[in-house]
Amino acid sequence: MRLVLEKRPEASAAMAIASPLIALALTVVTGGIIFALRGNNPVDAIYVYFIEPWVALWSVEQIIVKAAPLVLIGAGLSVCYLANVWNIGAEGQFTMGAVLGGAIPVLFPEWQSPLTLITMLALGIIGGMAWGAIPALLRNRFNANEILTSLMLVYVAQLFLDWLVRGPWRDPMGFNFPKSITFSNWQLLPYLTSGIHLGVIFAIIAAVALALLLGRTMKGFEIRVAGQSPRAARFAGFSQKWTVLFCFLLSGGLAGLAGVSEIASVVGQLQPQISPGYGFAAIIVAFLGRLNPIGVILAGVLLALSYIGGEAAQISLGVSEKIARVFQGVLLFYILACDTLILYRIRWQQRLPSAQGA
Amino acid sequence: MDLFLTIITAATPLLLAAIGELVVERSGVLNLGVEGMMVMGAVCGFGAAFLTGNPWVGVLASIIAGAAMSLLFGFLTLTLLANQVATGLALTLLGIGLSGLIGESFVGQPGVKLPVVAGIDPLIPFSVILTAGVSYVLFRTRSGLIIRAVGNSHSAAHALGYNVIAVRYLCVMFGGACAGLAGGYLSIVYTPQWVENMTAGKGWIALALVVFASWLPWRAAIGAYLFGAISILSFVVQTYGLGIPSQFLNSLPYLVTILALVLISGNRALSKRNTPACLGQPFVPDR
């Protein structure tokens, strides 16, 4: 007996939708097993982790606010991955967006007008785009692998931010803590409700805009062709280099916007740690959302739940919040495994196919 | 002499991980999960050494942990034909998360160090022997020929009757064991302690080293020692206190990695010659 994959005549549309749901169910089951191994009652633990955050309004707001950067970054990454462009350095682009946007309140603390916020947001986008342009240009010009270069730049960006807030940008009145001044008034995003800020709107607009770009425009068609059949794209005269650069500028800009939105709301200042790994979690968001910007919205909410549930589990169950990252990793594994079912049917076969040929 | 040994010690984990990944890529598989396997090797190695008091048990545990993680990668990419890039990323994300959870109770605990003779720990000569062994097996033996055939043309290797998937499974596991050992080296030899995320991108640098080495084992060794020298150099400069911010010096290894990739990849003749032709392509037997 052995496992054999049998190619389906065409990709199963039902499985494309079912796969993330199966993956999610398997993740919850795995979570229950992990909790049980640690001596918690798995049913209670799963309730605390996955259900309870939805009961109180404030924690629903927290989920939405945490989903915003994940959706912004994940929507951009979906476009990249559709085009077979592997930007995995969104965390670095997020950081540089925060740095460049944060420069305004740090260097001009007195400047308070609506223009302050607009300038910050614009600079945030530019910062992320610029940081994303580096791996794109290195790939286009020198054929350097963008996976490795974009990831290396994450560390460089984080060290740069670390240097800024410990050195020149440290708050002189901050008791030597490695933090910049705290932002105020027009240096912060307006809040729509007590807990939800404007960044959430950015995320929704970005996801819808990218869905339209992919589904309704020539550019979107070019991107999908570039990913599915690079040869066809070349024959059609689509520039591969421009696609690479476009994807990196787009996803970098969105990650930068997420970065500046985060420091201009939840964080409220620059400090060494401004992200609980949004740039990496967004990779999972992109895949869970089927590389579809609208799907990314749902996936972003789910990944946000993994963070908030992790915090809840830490408080009520004494389980480390680090379990959130385990769930995120496990979830991505299950999605990739279940995606096999879109193209293949799994069969148990008695004899080896090679033995039949011999 | 001391400086020389420090450089070798800093380079050895990079070399171990790079040699493993080199074999994996020679067989046509791109496993981007080196960082994740390495960090799992580091935490399991530290934990086993700490709990038993025997550093050799730790070394063994790190190897097993790395191999186990790679098996997960193998199952997804070789059996279920999942995308190798995405699965490698998943392996890294899972490894970092899982190691943080496993290692939580180890933070701040004193580590158990492998015995060192005259500044040389046993894994330094081992890594050199491993490099020589891999070089010999890949280019002087029948098994090496099969591995390279599978990596260069899996359909031809399959037609000749070789079990492509089995060869790749073995190579992936070898790579995982090496990456795990590299992580164990960090937590049992280099700095005997567990710090969350202590690999700090070394797995990714090892991946870049394979490209830098254009898939040749001895060049990987040279590359690893060069990187070791650069990271130690930045430490030395820091102790002199020339007013250069430590963050800048700490970012040097990453910047140098980018520079190395640019220099090697920019030279198409050099990078194309040894690149396994089937690198990253899934193999479907019956098509």
mmCIF file of N, CA and C in Angstrom, chain B residues 94-134:
data_model
loop_
_atom_site.group_PDB
_atom_site.id
_atom_site.type_symbol
_atom_site.label_atom_id
_atom_site.label_comp_id
_atom_site.label_asym_id
_atom_site.label_seq_id
_atom_site.Cartn_x
_atom_site.Cartn_y
_atom_site.Cartn_z
ATOM 1 N N LEU B 94 7.658 27.958 11.237
ATOM 2 C CA LEU B 94 7.295 26.972 12.256
ATOM 3 C C LEU B 94 8.463 26.741 13.213
ATOM 4 N N GLY B 95 9.667 26.627 12.649
ATOM 5 C CA GLY B 95 10.846 26.371 13.487
ATOM 6 C C GLY B 95 11.063 27.486 14.490
ATOM 7 N N ILE B 96 10.939 28.737 14.037
ATOM 8 C CA ILE B 96 11.162 29.862 14.939
ATOM 9 C C ILE B 96 10.093 29.867 16.032
ATOM 10 N N GLY B 97 8.833 29.625 15.650
ATOM 11 C CA GLY B 97 7.761 29.614 16.640
ATOM 12 C C GLY B 97 7.916 28.479 17.634
ATOM 13 N N LEU B 98 8.118 27.278 17.107
ATOM 14 C CA LEU B 98 8.191 26.091 17.960
ATOM 15 C C LEU B 98 9.392 26.167 18.899
ATOM 16 N N SER B 99 10.532 26.640 18.380
ATOM 17 C CA SER B 99 11.726 26.697 19.228
ATOM 18 C C SER B 99 11.522 27.697 20.367
ATOM 19 N N GLY B 100 10.811 28.797 20.077
ATOM 20 C CA GLY B 100 10.541 29.765 21.131
ATOM 21 C C GLY B 100 9.715 29.147 22.246
ATOM 22 N N LEU B 101 8.722 28.335 21.844
ATOM 23 C CA LEU B 101 7.854 27.701 22.841
ATOM 24 C C LEU B 101 8.613 26.641 23.632
ATOM 25 N N ILE B 102 9.357 25.773 22.907
ATOM 26 C CA ILE B 102 10.098 24.703 23.578
ATOM 27 C C ILE B 102 11.149 25.290 24.513
ATOM 28 N N GLY B 103 11.795 26.360 24.039
ATOM 29 C CA GLY B 103 12.954 26.868 24.775
ATOM 30 C C GLY B 103 12.619 27.817 25.898
ATOM 31 N N GLU B 104 11.314 28.064 26.125
ATOM 32 C CA GLU B 104 10.966 29.089 27.089
ATOM 33 C C GLU B 104 11.580 28.834 28.467
ATOM 34 N N SER B 105 11.576 27.550 28.895
ATOM 35 C CA SER B 105 12.098 27.271 30.242
ATOM 36 C C SER B 105 13.627 27.201 30.250
ATOM 37 N N PHE B 106 14.254 27.233 29.057
ATOM 38 C CA PHE B 106 15.719 27.148 29.005
ATOM 39 C C PHE B 106 16.381 28.519 29.050
ATOM 40 N N VAL B 107 15.584 29.586 28.873
ATOM 41 C CA VAL B 107 16.177 30.915 28.800
ATOM 42 C C VAL B 107 16.880 31.221 30.122
ATOM 43 N N GLY B 108 18.147 31.652 30.026
ATOM 44 C CA GLY B 108 18.902 32.018 31.215
ATOM 45 C C GLY B 108 19.531 30.850 31.940
ATOM 46 N N GLN B 109 19.293 29.625 31.474
ATOM 47 C CA GLN B 109 19.904 28.458 32.117
ATOM 48 C C GLN B 109 21.346 28.312 31.634
ATOM 49 N N PRO B 110 22.230 27.799 32.513
ATOM 50 C CA PRO B 110 23.607 27.595 32.069
ATOM 51 C C PRO B 110 23.680 26.413 31.105
ATOM 52 N N GLY B 111 24.446 26.556 30.058
ATOM 53 C CA GLY B 111 24.546 25.497 29.066
ATOM 54 C C GLY B 111 25.651 24.514 29.401
ATOM 55 N N VAL B 112 25.641 23.400 28.685
ATOM 56 C CA VAL B 112 26.713 22.411 28.818
ATOM 57 C C VAL B 112 27.540 22.498 27.560
ATOM 58 N N LYS B 113 28.852 22.733 27.733
ATOM 59 C CA LYS B 113 29.693 22.976 26.565
ATOM 60 C C LYS B 113 30.440 21.715 26.158
ATOM 61 N N LEU B 114 30.595 21.548 24.875
ATOM 62 C CA LEU B 114 31.375 20.428 24.361
ATOM 63 C C LEU B 114 32.845 20.641 24.746
ATOM 64 N N PRO B 115 33.587 19.557 25.090
ATOM 65 C CA PRO B 115 34.993 19.732 25.476
ATOM 66 C C PRO B 115 35.810 20.340 24.334
ATOM 67 N N VAL B 116 36.731 21.220 24.715
ATOM 68 C CA VAL B 116 37.541 21.920 23.724
ATOM 69 C C VAL B 116 39.010 21.632 24.013
ATOM 70 N N VAL B 117 39.754 21.190 23.014
ATOM 71 C CA VAL B 117 41.184 20.922 23.188
ATOM 72 C C VAL B 117 41.968 21.978 22.427
ATOM 73 N N ALA B 118 42.791 22.740 23.152
ATOM 74 C CA ALA B 118 43.628 23.784 22.553
ATOM 75 C C ALA B 118 42.804 24.722 21.673
ATOM 76 N N GLY B 119 41.619 25.061 22.156
ATOM 77 C CA GLY B 119 40.783 26.007 21.427
ATOM 78 C C GLY B 119 40.023 25.387 20.275
ATOM 79 N N ILE B 120 40.236 24.103 20.046
ATOM 80 C CA ILE B 120 39.552 23.443 18.924
ATOM 81 C C ILE B 120 38.522 22.472 19.471
ATOM 82 N N ASP B 121 37.250 22.689 19.113
ATOM 83 C CA ASP B 121 36.222 21.742 19.533
ATOM 84 C C ASP B 121 36.127 20.649 18.482
ATOM 85 N N PRO B 122 35.588 19.495 18.845
ATOM 86 C CA PRO B 122 35.592 18.352 17.913
ATOM 87 C C PRO B 122 34.841 18.624 16.609
ATOM 88 N N LEU B 123 33.905 19.578 16.626
ATOM 89 C CA LEU B 123 33.105 19.781 15.421
ATOM 90 C C LEU B 123 33.849 20.564 14.343
ATOM 91 N N ILE B 124 34.927 21.252 14.731
ATOM 92 C CA ILE B 124 35.700 21.977 13.708
ATOM 93 C C ILE B 124 36.368 20.987 12.749
ATOM 94 N N PRO B 125 37.168 20.046 13.263
ATOM 95 C CA PRO B 125 37.711 19.054 12.314
ATOM 96 C C PRO B 125 36.614 18.265 11.608
ATOM 97 N N PHE B 126 35.511 17.995 12.347
ATOM 98 C CA PHE B 126 34.423 17.245 11.722
ATOM 99 C C PHE B 126 33.871 17.989 10.503
ATOM 100 N N SER B 127 33.716 19.317 10.649
ATOM 101 C CA SER B 127 33.134 20.071 9.536
ATOM 102 C C SER B 127 34.056 20.034 8.322
ATOM 103 N N VAL B 128 35.376 20.028 8.571
ATOM 104 C CA VAL B 128 36.319 19.964 7.444
ATOM 105 C C VAL B 128 36.251 18.584 6.786
ATOM 106 N N ILE B 129 36.202 17.539 7.643
ATOM 107 C CA ILE B 129 36.095 16.177 7.103
ATOM 108 C C ILE B 129 34.802 16.027 6.310
ATOM 109 N N LEU B 130 33.728 16.631 6.855
ATOM 110 C CA LEU B 130 32.433 16.559 6.178
ATOM 111 C C LEU B 130 32.518 17.200 4.792
ATOM 112 N N THR B 131 33.173 18.359 4.736
ATOM 113 C CA THR B 131 33.328 19.042 3.447
ATOM 114 C C THR B 131 34.085 18.151 2.465
ATOM 115 N N ALA B 132 35.175 17.580 2.941
ATOM 116 C CA ALA B 132 35.976 16.698 2.088
ATOM 117 C C ALA B 132 35.137 15.495 1.656
ATOM 118 N N GLY B 133 34.400 14.945 2.613
ATOM 119 C CA GLY B 133 33.585 13.767 2.319
ATOM 120 C C GLY B 133 32.525 14.075 1.280
ATOM 121 N N VAL B 134 31.835 15.208 1.457
ATOM 122 C CA VAL B 134 30.776 15.567 0.509
ATOM 123 C C VAL B 134 31.362 15.809 -0.864
#
